CSV table of C-alpha atoms in Angstrom, one decimal:
chain,number,residue,atom,x,y,z
O,75,UNK,CA,-32.6,-9.0,18.0
O,76,UNK,CA,-29.7,-9.9,16.5
O,77,UNK,CA,-27.6,-7.0,15.0
O,78,UNK,CA,-24.4,-7.2,13.1
O,79,UNK,CA,-22.4,-3.5,12.6
O,80,UNK,CA,-20.3,-2.9,9.6
O,81,UNK,CA,-17.4,-1.1,8.9
O,82,UNK,CA,-16.9,-1.5,5.0
O,83,UNK,CA,-13.8,-0.6,2.9
O,84,UNK,CA,-14.1,1.9,0.0
O,85,UNK,CA,-14.2,0.1,-3.2
O,86,UNK,CA,-10.8,1.3,-5.4
O,87,UNK,CA,-9.5,0.8,-8.6
O,88,UNK,CA,-7.7,-2.2,-9.4
O,89,UNK,CA,-3.9,-1.6,-7.7
O,90,UNK,CA,-5.4,0.9,-5.5
O,91,UNK,CA,-4.9,1.1,-1.9
O,92,UNK,CA,-5.6,3.3,1.3
O,93,UNK,CA,-2.4,4.6,3.3
O,94,UNK,CA,-3.6,5.5,6.1
O,95,UNK,CA,-4.0,4.7,9.9
O,96,UNK,CA,-6.0,1.2,10.4
O,97,UNK,CA,-8.3,2.9,13.3
O,98,UNK,CA,-11.1,1.4,15.6
O,99,UNK,CA,-14.0,2.5,13.9
O,100,UNK,CA,-15.3,4.2,16.9
O,101,UNK,CA,-19.4,4.9,15.6
O,102,UNK,CA,-20.2,1.5,14.9
O,103,UNK,CA,-18.2,0.5,18.6
O,104,UNK,CA,-20.0,3.1,20.6
O,105,UNK,CA,-23.5,1.9,19.0
O,106,UNK,CA,-22.8,-1.5,19.3
O,107,UNK,CA,-22.3,-1.1,23.1
O,108,UNK,CA,-25.5,0.9,23.3
O,109,UNK,CA,-27.8,-1.7,21.3
O,110,UNK,CA,-25.7,-4.7,23.8
O,111,UNK,CA,-26.4,-3.1,27.2
O,112,UNK,CA,-30.4,-2.8,25.8
O,113,UNK,CA,-30.0,-6.2,26.0
O,114,UNK,CA,-29.3,-7.0,21.8
O,115,UNK,CA,-26.9,-9.6,20.3
O,116,UNK,CA,-24.6,-7.5,18.6
O,117,UNK,CA,-21.7,-8.6,16.5
O,118,UNK,CA,-19.1,-6.4,14.8
O,119,UNK,CA,-17.1,-6.4,11.3
O,120,UNK,CA,-14.1,-3.5,10.8
O,121,UNK,CA,-13.7,-4.8,7.0
O,122,UNK,CA,-11.7,-1.8,5.9
O,123,UNK,CA,-9.0,-3.4,8.9
O,124,UNK,CA,-9.4,-7.1,8.6
O,125,UNK,CA,-9.0,-6.7,4.8
O,126,UNK,CA,-12.4,-8.8,3.8
O,127,UNK,CA,-13.3,-9.7,0.1
O,128,UNK,CA,-16.9,-8.8,-0.3
O,129,UNK,CA,-17.2,-12.8,-0.3
O,130,UNK,CA,-15.6,-12.6,3.1
O,131,UNK,CA,-18.0,-10.2,4.1
O,132,UNK,CA,-20.8,-12.2,2.9
O,133,UNK,CA,-19.3,-15.4,4.5
O,134,UNK,CA,-19.0,-13.6,8.3
O,135,UNK,CA,-22.9,-12.3,7.6
O,136,UNK,CA,-24.0,-15.6,7.0
O,137,UNK,CA,-22.4,-17.1,10.2
O,138,UNK,CA,-23.9,-14.4,12.5
O,139,UNK,CA,-27.2,-14.7,10.5
O,140,UNK,CA,-28.6,-11.0,11.7
O,141,UNK,CA,-32.2,-10.0,11.7
O,142,UNK,CA,-30.8,-6.1,11.2
O,143,UNK,CA,-27.3,-5.0,9.3
O,144,UNK,CA,-26.1,-1.3,10.4
O,145,UNK,CA,-23.6,0.1,7.9
O,146,UNK,CA,-21.4,2.9,8.4
O,147,UNK,CA,-21.6,4.8,5.0
O,148,UNK,CA,-19.4,7.4,4.7
O,149,UNK,CA,-18.9,8.6,0.9
O,150,UNK,CA,-15.8,7.2,0.3
O,151,UNK,CA,-17.4,3.8,1.7
O,152,UNK,CA,-21.0,4.3,0.2
O,153,UNK,CA,-20.7,1.9,-3.1
O,154,UNK,CA,-19.0,-0.9,-0.6
O,155,UNK,CA,-22.3,-0.3,1.8
O,156,UNK,CA,-24.6,-0.7,-1.2
O,157,UNK,CA,-22.6,-3.8,-3.0
O,158,UNK,CA,-22.9,-5.4,0.6
O,159,UNK,CA,-26.8,-4.6,0.5
O,160,UNK,CA,-27.2,-6.2,-2.6
O,161,UNK,CA,-25.1,-9.4,-1.7
O,162,UNK,CA,-27.2,-9.3,1.6
O,163,UNK,CA,-30.7,-9.5,-0.2
O,164,UNK,CA,-30.2,-11.7,-2.9
O,165,UNK,CA,-29.2,-14.1,0.1
O,166,UNK,CA,-32.0,-13.2,2.7
O,167,UNK,CA,-34.3,-10.2,1.3
O,168,UNK,CA,-35.8,-10.4,4.9
O,169,UNK,CA,-33.0,-9.1,6.8
O,170,UNK,CA,-33.1,-5.1,7.5
O,171,UNK,CA,-30.7,-3.0,5.6
O,172,UNK,CA,-30.1,0.2,7.5
O,173,UNK,CA,-27.3,2.8,6.6
O,174,UNK,CA,-26.0,5.6,8.8
O,175,UNK,CA,-23.2,8.2,8.9
O,176,UNK,CA,-22.3,11.3,6.4
O,177,UNK,CA,-23.8,10.3,3.2
O,178,UNK,CA,-27.3,9.2,4.2
O,179,UNK,CA,-27.4,12.2,6.1
O,180,UNK,CA,-27.0,14.2,2.9
O,181,UNK,CA,-28.4,12.0,0.5
O,182,UNK,CA,-31.0,9.8,2.1
O,183,UNK,CA,-33.7,11.0,-0.9
O,184,UNK,CA,-31.0,10.4,-3.7
O,185,UNK,CA,-30.1,6.9,-1.5
O,186,UNK,CA,-33.6,5.9,-1.1
O,187,UNK,CA,-35.0,6.9,-4.6
O,188,UNK,CA,-32.0,4.9,-6.3
O,189,UNK,CA,-31.7,1.6,-3.9
O,190,UNK,CA,-34.8,1.0,-1.9
O,191,UNK,CA,-34.7,-2.3,-3.3
O,192,UNK,CA,-31.4,-2.8,-1.2
O,193,UNK,CA,-31.8,-0.2,1.7
O,194,UNK,CA,-34.8,-0.1,4.1
O,195,UNK,CA,-33.6,2.5,6.2
O,196,UNK,CA,-31.4,5.8,6.3
O,197,UNK,CA,-30.1,7.0,10.0
O,198,UNK,CA,-29.5,11.1,9.6
O,199,UNK,CA,-26.9,12.6,12.1
O,200,UNK,CA,-24.8,12.0,14.9
O,201,UNK,CA,-27.2,10.9,17.7
O,202,UNK,CA,-26.8,7.1,18.1
O,203,UNK,CA,-29.9,6.6,19.6
O,204,UNK,CA,-31.8,7.2,16.7
O,205,UNK,CA,-30.3,3.4,15.5
O,206,UNK,CA,-31.5,1.8,18.8
O,207,UNK,CA,-35.0,3.7,18.7
O,208,UNK,CA,-35.3,2.2,15.2
O,209,UNK,CA,-34.4,-1.3,16.3
O,210,UNK,CA,-36.9,-1.0,19.1
O,211,UNK,CA,-39.8,-0.1,16.3
O,212,UNK,CA,-38.6,-3.4,14.4
O,213,UNK,CA,-39.0,-5.1,17.1
O,214,UNK,CA,-42.3,-3.7,18.0
O,215,UNK,CA,-44.1,-2.6,15.6
O,216,UNK,CA,-44.3,-3.8,12.2
O,217,UNK,CA,-47.7,-2.8,10.9
O,218,UNK,CA,-47.1,0.8,11.9
O,219,UNK,CA,-45.0,3.3,9.7
O,220,UNK,CA,-42.6,5.0,11.9
O,221,UNK,CA,-43.4,8.2,11.8
O,222,UNK,CA,-42.3,8.7,15.2
O,223,UNK,CA,-38.5,8.0,15.4
O,224,UNK,CA,-36.9,11.4,14.9
O,225,UNK,CA,-33.9,11.3,12.3
O,226,UNK,CA,-35.1,8.2,10.2
O,227,UNK,CA,-35.9,8.3,6.1
O,228,UNK,CA,-37.4,5.5,4.6
O,229,UNK,CA,-39.9,4.7,2.0
O,230,UNK,CA,-43.6,3.8,2.5
O,231,UNK,CA,-46.1,3.6,-0.2
O,232,UNK,CA,-44.0,4.0,-3.0
O,233,UNK,CA,-42.5,7.6,-1.8
O,234,UNK,CA,-39.7,8.6,0.4
O,235,UNK,CA,-40.2,9.7,4.0
O,236,UNK,CA,-37.9,12.1,5.8
O,237,UNK,CA,-38.8,12.4,9.5
O,238,UNK,CA,-38.1,15.4,11.5
O,239,UNK,CA,-34.2,15.6,12.7
O,240,UNK,CA,-33.0,14.5,15.8
O,241,UNK,CA,-31.5,16.8,18.5
O,242,UNK,CA,-27.9,16.0,18.9
O,243,UNK,CA,-26.2,14.9,21.5
O,244,UNK,CA,-25.4,17.2,24.3
O,245,UNK,CA,-24.2,16.0,27.2
O,246,UNK,CA,-21.4,13.6,26.0
O,247,UNK,CA,-20.8,12.3,29.5
O,248,UNK,CA,-24.2,10.1,29.3
O,249,UNK,CA,-22.7,8.3,26.6
O,250,UNK,CA,-21.5,4.9,27.8
O,251,UNK,CA,-17.7,3.8,28.2
O,252,UNK,CA,-17.4,1.8,24.9
O,253,UNK,CA,-16.5,-2.1,25.2
O,254,UNK,CA,-13.6,-2.7,23.2
O,255,UNK,CA,-13.9,-6.7,23.0
O,256,UNK,CA,-16.4,-6.1,20.2
O,257,UNK,CA,-13.4,-6.5,17.9
O,258,UNK,CA,-10.3,-8.5,18.1
O,259,UNK,CA,-7.8,-6.9,15.3
O,260,UNK,CA,-4.9,-5.6,16.7
O,261,UNK,CA,-4.9,-2.2,16.1
O,262,UNK,CA,-1.4,-0.3,17.0
O,263,UNK,CA,-0.2,3.1,16.3
O,264,UNK,CA,1.2,3.8,12.9
O,265,UNK,CA,2.6,6.0,10.1
O,266,UNK,CA,1.5,5.4,6.7
O,267,UNK,CA,1.2,1.7,7.2
O,268,UNK,CA,4.2,1.1,9.1
O,269,UNK,CA,3.9,0.2,13.2
O,270,UNK,CA,5.7,2.5,15.5
O,271,UNK,CA,4.6,0.8,18.7
O,272,UNK,CA,3.6,-3.0,19.6
O,273,UNK,CA,1.0,-1.8,22.1
O,274,UNK,CA,-2.4,-1.9,21.7
O,275,UNK,CA,-4.1,1.7,20.4
O,276,UNK,CA,-8.1,2.6,20.8
O,277,UNK,CA,-9.7,5.7,20.1
O,278,UNK,CA,-11.7,8.0,21.8
O,279,UNK,CA,-13.3,11.7,21.6
O,280,UNK,CA,-13.1,14.6,24.1
O,281,UNK,CA,-15.3,16.4,21.9
O,282,UNK,CA,-17.6,16.7,19.4
O,283,UNK,CA,-18.5,19.4,16.3
O,284,UNK,CA,-17.2,22.2,15.2
O,285,UNK,CA,-18.2,25.9,14.8
O,286,UNK,CA,-16.1,26.9,11.5
O,287,UNK,CA,-17.2,26.3,8.2
O,288,UNK,CA,-14.4,25.3,6.4
O,289,UNK,CA,-15.2,24.2,2.9
O,290,UNK,CA,-13.9,20.9,2.3
O,291,UNK,CA,-15.2,19.6,5.2
O,292,UNK,CA,-18.8,18.2,6.3
O,293,UNK,CA,-18.7,18.1,9.9
O,294,UNK,CA,-20.1,21.4,10.5
O,295,UNK,CA,-23.1,20.9,8.8
O,296,UNK,CA,-23.5,17.3,9.9
O,297,UNK,CA,-23.5,18.4,13.7
O,298,UNK,CA,-25.5,21.9,13.1
O,299,UNK,CA,-22.1,23.9,13.9
O,300,UNK,CA,-22.9,23.0,17.8
O,301,UNK,CA,-19.7,21.9,19.5
O,302,UNK,CA,-20.1,19.8,22.6
O,303,UNK,CA,-17.6,18.3,25.1
O,304,UNK,CA,-16.9,16.1,27.3
O,305,UNK,CA,-16.2,17.1,31.1
O,306,UNK,CA,-11.9,16.7,31.6
O,307,UNK,CA,-13.2,13.9,34.5
O,308,UNK,CA,-15.4,12.1,32.6
O,309,UNK,CA,-12.3,11.6,30.2
O,310,UNK,CA,-10.0,11.2,33.2
O,311,UNK,CA,-12.2,8.2,34.1
O,312,UNK,CA,-12.4,6.6,30.1
O,313,UNK,CA,-8.9,6.9,30.4
O,314,UNK,CA,-8.3,4.6,33.5
O,315,UNK,CA,-10.8,2.6,32.3
O,316,UNK,CA,-8.6,2.3,29.0
O,317,UNK,CA,-5.5,1.6,30.9
O,318,UNK,CA,-7.3,-1.1,32.9
O,319,UNK,CA,-8.3,-3.2,29.5
O,320,UNK,CA,-4.3,-3.1,28.7
O,321,UNK,CA,-4.3,0.1,26.4
O,322,UNK,CA,-1.3,2.4,26.2
O,323,UNK,CA,-1.8,4.3,22.7
O,324,UNK,CA,-5.5,6.5,22.5
O,325,UNK,CA,-5.8,8.6,19.1
O,326,UNK,CA,-8.4,11.1,19.6
O,327,UNK,CA,-10.3,11.8,16.4
O,328,UNK,CA,-12.1,14.9,17.5
O,329,UNK,CA,-12.4,17.8,14.8
O,330,UNK,CA,-11.4,20.6,16.9
O,331,UNK,CA,-10.0,19.1,19.7
O,332,UNK,CA,-8.8,22.3,21.4
O,333,UNK,CA,-11.5,24.8,21.0
O,334,UNK,CA,-11.8,25.0,24.3
O,335,UNK,CA,-8.3,25.6,26.3
O,336,UNK,CA,-9.6,25.7,29.6
O,337,UNK,CA,-11.2,22.2,29.2
O,338,UNK,CA,-8.2,20.8,27.4
O,339,UNK,CA,-5.7,22.0,30.2
O,340,UNK,CA,-8.0,20.5,33.1
O,341,UNK,CA,-8.0,17.9,31.5
O,342,UNK,CA,-3.8,17.6,31.4
O,343,UNK,CA,-3.7,18.5,35.0
O,344,UNK,CA,-5.9,15.8,36.0
O,345,UNK,CA,-4.6,13.3,33.5
O,346,UNK,CA,-0.8,13.7,35.4
O,347,UNK,CA,-2.0,13.5,38.6
O,348,UNK,CA,-3.1,9.7,37.8
O,349,UNK,CA,0.3,8.8,36.4
O,350,UNK,CA,-0.8,6.4,34.0
O,351,UNK,CA,1.4,5.2,31.2
O,352,UNK,CA,-0.3,6.3,28.2
O,353,UNK,CA,0.8,8.0,24.9
O,354,UNK,CA,-1.8,10.3,23.1
O,355,UNK,CA,-2.3,11.9,19.5
O,356,UNK,CA,-3.8,14.7,18.4
O,357,UNK,CA,-4.6,16.8,15.4
O,358,UNK,CA,-5.1,20.2,16.4
O,359,UNK,CA,-5.9,23.6,14.3
O,360,UNK,CA,-2.6,25.9,14.1
O,361,UNK,CA,-4.3,29.3,15.7
O,362,UNK,CA,-5.7,27.5,19.1
O,363,UNK,CA,-2.3,27.0,20.6
O,364,UNK,CA,0.3,27.8,23.4
O,365,UNK,CA,3.3,27.0,24.4
O,366,UNK,CA,1.5,26.9,28.1
O,367,UNK,CA,-1.0,24.2,26.4
O,368,UNK,CA,1.8,22.2,24.8
O,369,UNK,CA,4.0,21.7,27.8
O,370,UNK,CA,0.6,20.6,29.9
O,371,UNK,CA,0.0,18.0,27.5
O,372,UNK,CA,3.5,16.7,27.2
O,373,UNK,CA,3.2,16.3,30.6
O,374,UNK,CA,0.3,14.2,30.7
O,375,UNK,CA,1.2,11.9,27.8
O,376,UNK,CA,1.0,13.3,24.5
O,377,UNK,CA,3.4,12.1,21.9
O,378,UNK,CA,2.1,13.4,18.7
O,379,UNK,CA,-0.1,16.5,17.0
O,380,UNK,CA,-1.1,16.6,13.7
O,381,UNK,CA,-1.4,20.2,12.3
O,382,UNK,CA,-4.0,20.8,9.9
O,383,UNK,CA,-1.7,23.2,7.8
O,384,UNK,CA,-3.7,22.2,4.5
O,385,UNK,CA,-1.7,25.2,2.2
O,386,UNK,CA,0.8,27.4,1.9
O,387,UNK,CA,-1.0,30.3,0.1
O,388,UNK,CA,-3.8,32.7,1.8
O,389,UNK,CA,-5.7,32.5,-1.3
O,390,UNK,CA,-6.1,28.9,-0.9
O,391,UNK,CA,-7.0,29.1,2.6
O,392,UNK,CA,-9.4,31.9,2.1
O,393,UNK,CA,-11.3,29.9,-0.4
O,394,UNK,CA,-11.1,27.0,2.3
O,395,UNK,CA,-12.3,29.5,4.6
O,396,UNK,CA,-10.2,27.8,7.0
O,397,UNK,CA,-9.5,31.2,9.1
O,398,UNK,CA,-5.7,30.6,9.4
O,399,UNK,CA,-2.5,31.9,7.9
O,400,UNK,CA,0.7,30.0,6.8
O,401,UNK,CA,2.4,32.5,9.6
O,402,UNK,CA,0.3,30.9,11.7
O,403,UNK,CA,1.1,27.4,11.5
O,404,UNK,CA,4.7,28.0,11.2
O,405,UNK,CA,4.5,29.6,14.4
O,406,UNK,CA,2.3,26.6,15.9
O,407,UNK,CA,5.2,23.9,14.9
O,408,UNK,CA,8.0,26.4,16.2
O,409,UNK,CA,6.0,26.2,20.0
O,410,UNK,CA,5.4,22.9,19.7
O,411,UNK,CA,8.8,21.6,18.7
O,412,UNK,CA,9.6,23.8,21.8
O,413,UNK,CA,7.5,22.6,23.9
O,414,UNK,CA,9.4,18.3,23.5
O,415,UNK,CA,6.4,17.7,21.6
O,416,UNK,CA,7.8,14.4,19.9
O,417,UNK,CA,6.4,13.9,16.4
O,418,UNK,CA,4.6,17.4,14.6
O,419,UNK,CA,3.3,16.1,11.7
O,420,UNK,CA,2.0,18.5,8.8
O,421,UNK,CA,-1.1,17.8,7.1
O,422,UNK,CA,-1.5,19.4,3.7
O,423,UNK,CA,-3.9,19.4,0.6
O,424,UNK,CA,-3.1,19.7,-3.1
O,425,UNK,CA,-5.6,20.7,-6.0
O,426,UNK,CA,-8.2,23.0,-4.8
O,427,UNK,CA,-10.2,24.1,-7.6
O,428,UNK,CA,-8.2,26.2,-10.0
O,429,UNK,CA,-5.1,26.3,-7.8
O,430,UNK,CA,-2.0,27.1,-9.8
O,431,UNK,CA,0.6,25.0,-10.0
O,432,UNK,CA,3.1,27.7,-8.4
O,433,UNK,CA,1.2,27.1,-5.6
O,434,UNK,CA,1.3,23.8,-5.5
O,435,UNK,CA,5.0,24.3,-5.7
O,436,UNK,CA,4.7,26.6,-2.9
O,437,UNK,CA,2.7,24.3,-0.7
O,438,UNK,CA,5.5,21.6,-1.0
O,439,UNK,CA,8.1,24.4,-0.4
O,440,UNK,CA,6.6,25.4,2.8
O,441,UNK,CA,6.2,21.8,4.0
O,442,UNK,CA,9.6,21.3,3.3
O,443,UNK,CA,11.1,24.0,5.3
O,444,UNK,CA,8.4,24.3,8.4
O,445,UNK,CA,10.3,22.0,10.6
O,446,UNK,CA,7.7,19.4,11.0
O,447,UNK,CA,8.7,15.6,11.8
O,448,UNK,CA,6.6,14.1,8.5
O,449,UNK,CA,4.3,16.0,6.7
O,450,UNK,CA,1.5,14.2,4.4
O,451,UNK,CA,0.2,15.6,1.0
O,452,UNK,CA,-2.9,14.9,-0.1
O,453,UNK,CA,-5.5,15.5,-3.3
O,454,UNK,CA,-8.4,17.8,-2.2
O,455,UNK,CA,-11.3,15.7,-3.2
O,456,UNK,CA,-15.4,16.8,-3.1
O,457,UNK,CA,-18.6,15.2,-1.8
O,458,UNK,CA,-21.9,15.9,-0.8
O,459,UNK,CA,-22.6,18.2,2.0
O,460,UNK,CA,-19.2,20.0,1.9
O,461,UNK,CA,-19.6,23.8,0.9
O,462,UNK,CA,-16.8,23.1,-1.9
O,463,UNK,CA,-19.4,20.6,-3.2
O,464,UNK,CA,-22.2,23.4,-3.2
O,465,UNK,CA,-20.2,26.0,-4.8
O,466,UNK,CA,-18.9,23.7,-7.7
O,467,UNK,CA,-22.3,22.2,-8.7
O,468,UNK,CA,-23.4,26.0,-8.9
O,469,UNK,CA,-20.6,26.8,-11.1
O,470,UNK,CA,-21.5,24.0,-13.4
O,471,UNK,CA,-18.1,22.2,-12.6
O,472,UNK,CA,-20.0,19.2,-11.7
O,473,UNK,CA,-22.9,17.6,-12.2
O,474,UNK,CA,-24.6,16.3,-9.4
O,475,UNK,CA,-25.6,13.2,-10.7
O,476,UNK,CA,-22.0,12.2,-9.1
O,477,UNK,CA,-23.3,12.5,-6.0
O,478,UNK,CA,-22.3,8.8,-5.1
O,479,UNK,CA,-19.0,9.1,-4.4
O,480,UNK,CA,-16.2,11.5,-3.8
O,481,UNK,CA,-14.3,13.4,-6.7
O,482,UNK,CA,-10.8,14.6,-7.0
O,483,UNK,CA,-11.0,18.4,-8.1
O,484,UNK,CA,-8.1,18.5,-10.3
O,485,UNK,CA,-10.5,16.3,-12.8
O,486,UNK,CA,-13.1,19.4,-12.9
O,487,UNK,CA,-10.5,22.4,-13.0
O,488,UNK,CA,-7.7,21.5,-14.0
O,489,UNK,CA,-5.9,20.3,-17.7
O,490,UNK,CA,-4.8,16.3,-18.0
O,491,UNK,CA,-1.2,18.2,-18.1
O,492,UNK,CA,-2.0,19.6,-15.0
O,493,UNK,CA,-3.4,17.1,-13.5
O,494,UNK,CA,0.0,14.5,-14.5
O,495,UNK,CA,2.5,17.6,-12.7
O,496,UNK,CA,0.8,17.8,-9.5
O,497,UNK,CA,0.3,14.4,-9.2
O,498,UNK,CA,4.1,13.9,-10.3
O,499,UNK,CA,4.8,16.8,-7.9
O,500,UNK,CA,3.5,14.9,-4.7
O,501,UNK,CA,5.4,11.5,-6.0
O,502,UNK,CA,9.0,13.1,-6.4
O,503,UNK,CA,8.6,15.3,-3.3
O,504,UNK,CA,8.0,11.5,-1.3
O,505,UNK,CA,10.7,9.8,-3.2
O,506,UNK,CA,13.2,12.5,-1.8
O,507,UNK,CA,11.9,13.5,1.2
O,508,UNK,CA,12.5,9.8,2.4
O,509,UNK,CA,15.4,9.3,1.1
O,510,UNK,CA,19.1,9.3,2.0
O,511,UNK,CA,20.1,12.4,0.8
O,512,UNK,CA,18.7,13.6,4.1
O,513,UNK,CA,21.2,12.1,6.1
O,514,UNK,CA,22.4,15.1,7.6
O,515,UNK,CA,18.9,15.4,8.9
O,516,UNK,CA,18.8,12.0,10.7
O,517,UNK,CA,22.2,12.7,12.6
O,518,UNK,CA,21.4,16.0,13.5
O,519,UNK,CA,17.9,14.3,15.0
O,520,UNK,CA,20.0,11.4,17.0
O,521,UNK,CA,20.4,13.8,20.1
O,522,UNK,CA,16.4,14.4,20.3
O,523,UNK,CA,15.7,10.9,19.8
O,524,UNK,CA,18.0,9.8,22.6
O,525,UNK,CA,16.5,12.1,25.0
O,526,UNK,CA,13.3,11.0,23.7
O,527,UNK,CA,12.0,7.3,25.9
O,528,UNK,CA,9.0,8.0,23.3
O,529,UNK,CA,11.8,8.1,20.3
O,530,UNK,CA,14.0,5.3,21.3
O,531,UNK,CA,10.9,2.9,21.7
O,532,UNK,CA,9.8,3.6,17.5
O,533,UNK,CA,13.5,3.4,16.7
O,534,UNK,CA,13.8,-0.3,18.5
O,535,UNK,CA,10.4,-1.8,17.2
O,536,UNK,CA,11.5,-0.7,13.5
O,537,UNK,CA,14.4,-2.9,14.2
O,538,UNK,CA,12.2,-4.8,15.5
O,539,UNK,CA,10.3,-5.3,12.4
O,540,UNK,CA,13.0,-4.2,9.9
O,541,UNK,CA,11.2,-5.8,7.2
O,542,UNK,CA,8.1,-4.4,7.3
O,543,UNK,CA,9.6,-0.9,7.7
O,544,UNK,CA,11.5,-1.2,4.6
O,545,UNK,CA,8.7,-2.6,2.8
O,546,UNK,CA,6.4,0.8,4.3
O,547,UNK,CA,9.4,3.3,3.6
O,548,UNK,CA,10.1,1.9,-0.3
O,549,UNK,CA,6.3,2.0,-0.7
O,550,UNK,CA,6.2,5.6,0.3
O,551,UNK,CA,9.4,6.7,-1.7
O,552,UNK,CA,7.3,5.0,-4.7
O,553,UNK,CA,4.2,6.5,-3.9
O,554,UNK,CA,1.6,7.2,-6.9
O,555,UNK,CA,-1.1,9.3,-4.8
O,556,UNK,CA,-4.3,8.8,-6.7
O,557,UNK,CA,-6.8,10.8,-4.2
O,558,UNK,CA,-6.9,11.4,-0.7
O,559,UNK,CA,-5.2,8.9,1.0
O,560,UNK,CA,-5.4,6.8,-1.8
O,561,UNK,CA,-2.5,5.2,-3.9
O,562,UNK,CA,-1.6,3.3,-7.0
O,563,UNK,CA,0.6,0.3,-7.3
O,564,UNK,CA,0.5,0.1,-10.9
O,565,UNK,CA,3.4,0.7,-13.3
């Protein structure tokens, strides 16, 4: 069959943008690889990175002329998925539309009730083979109901049908190496839109799932709290494959990279033996760290760690059910710096339910003084599928009718003056953090830069793309954060 897979760009307000990293969409890449291996004609579009308008997307679809379209519908991109579906159905109502990812997993019933004229099927859960089983059905079984396809929801005889859940993939080694040739976009390692390296970037994962239940995260529910890992040997083979394809930057998208410390250490030892010219980057919890672990990571090519610190206030961390302390965050940062991790990044959020202004201020002060090389401040948002959403609905703070998109928590639990104060705090923090007032820090960092070949390359690349780098710096200094990862250029 002719199949198109799309990673949509979220619908944003006028003058609103995302400042995050443009990463290869791993989900549709893996799905596309599986379908291609099964003999289907597959095309992929990453609207989010290519900057396509919705009209551009429709033109691309018309050129591809698919029989089935699969759309990756995270909550922030759900309304985009619906807009694309509507445009497609108006052009050719015979094309089957399939939505997958978080939002269809948690909201399949609502989607099919409201949008059954646009969406034919919802794929629930993380198992890539659900979609390929559905494709087999669409090829061969038009006259019967797909009752035997696990993990699929659909409309039949005017009623929503939800087949039993499909078991998740337990043996990640069985998944194929991803065909990276589907997408021609030149993905690069970057920081808030500023390209750090000119070399090719790939994304991958070592593990899936998470045994924790943080209130702001959907991963635990999506994976049924089942944590699984590729074997270190399999992951090293993947790195060899990526190196053979010319990739020299790899970003892990794991939700809990270091939960199995022995596996990580073994992977680092095996990778070091291969002597590959690949730099890799991870996000980690602050409570799964050690000096030995970081030194092994550095010796095998790890260049940056982003720590999920979230807050400097134990009350807020307890509400998040994060199961860490601010002291553990400081300790993790200190150990990572001593182990010579080139870039240590802190990830923070402001605006938890009823978080006080002094608590927000405390988190910003903590970020400033934590010793990280860079930090990001985000606004807490909630959406269906996470415990925070259920908590806010149960307390009557949010109406379940707002299920189609994410919602800033400060819009539910803070006054207009408090919201403005928090957003202004973030804006002023970025303005001061990225300024010549910190010239002393820059001079102190020179010896460290001279000792790090990776940092020297970044400096040279910045000078090579000086205008773009300065534009990014100016944008960050004047950042008007409007949501999680979103900023406004208005005014």
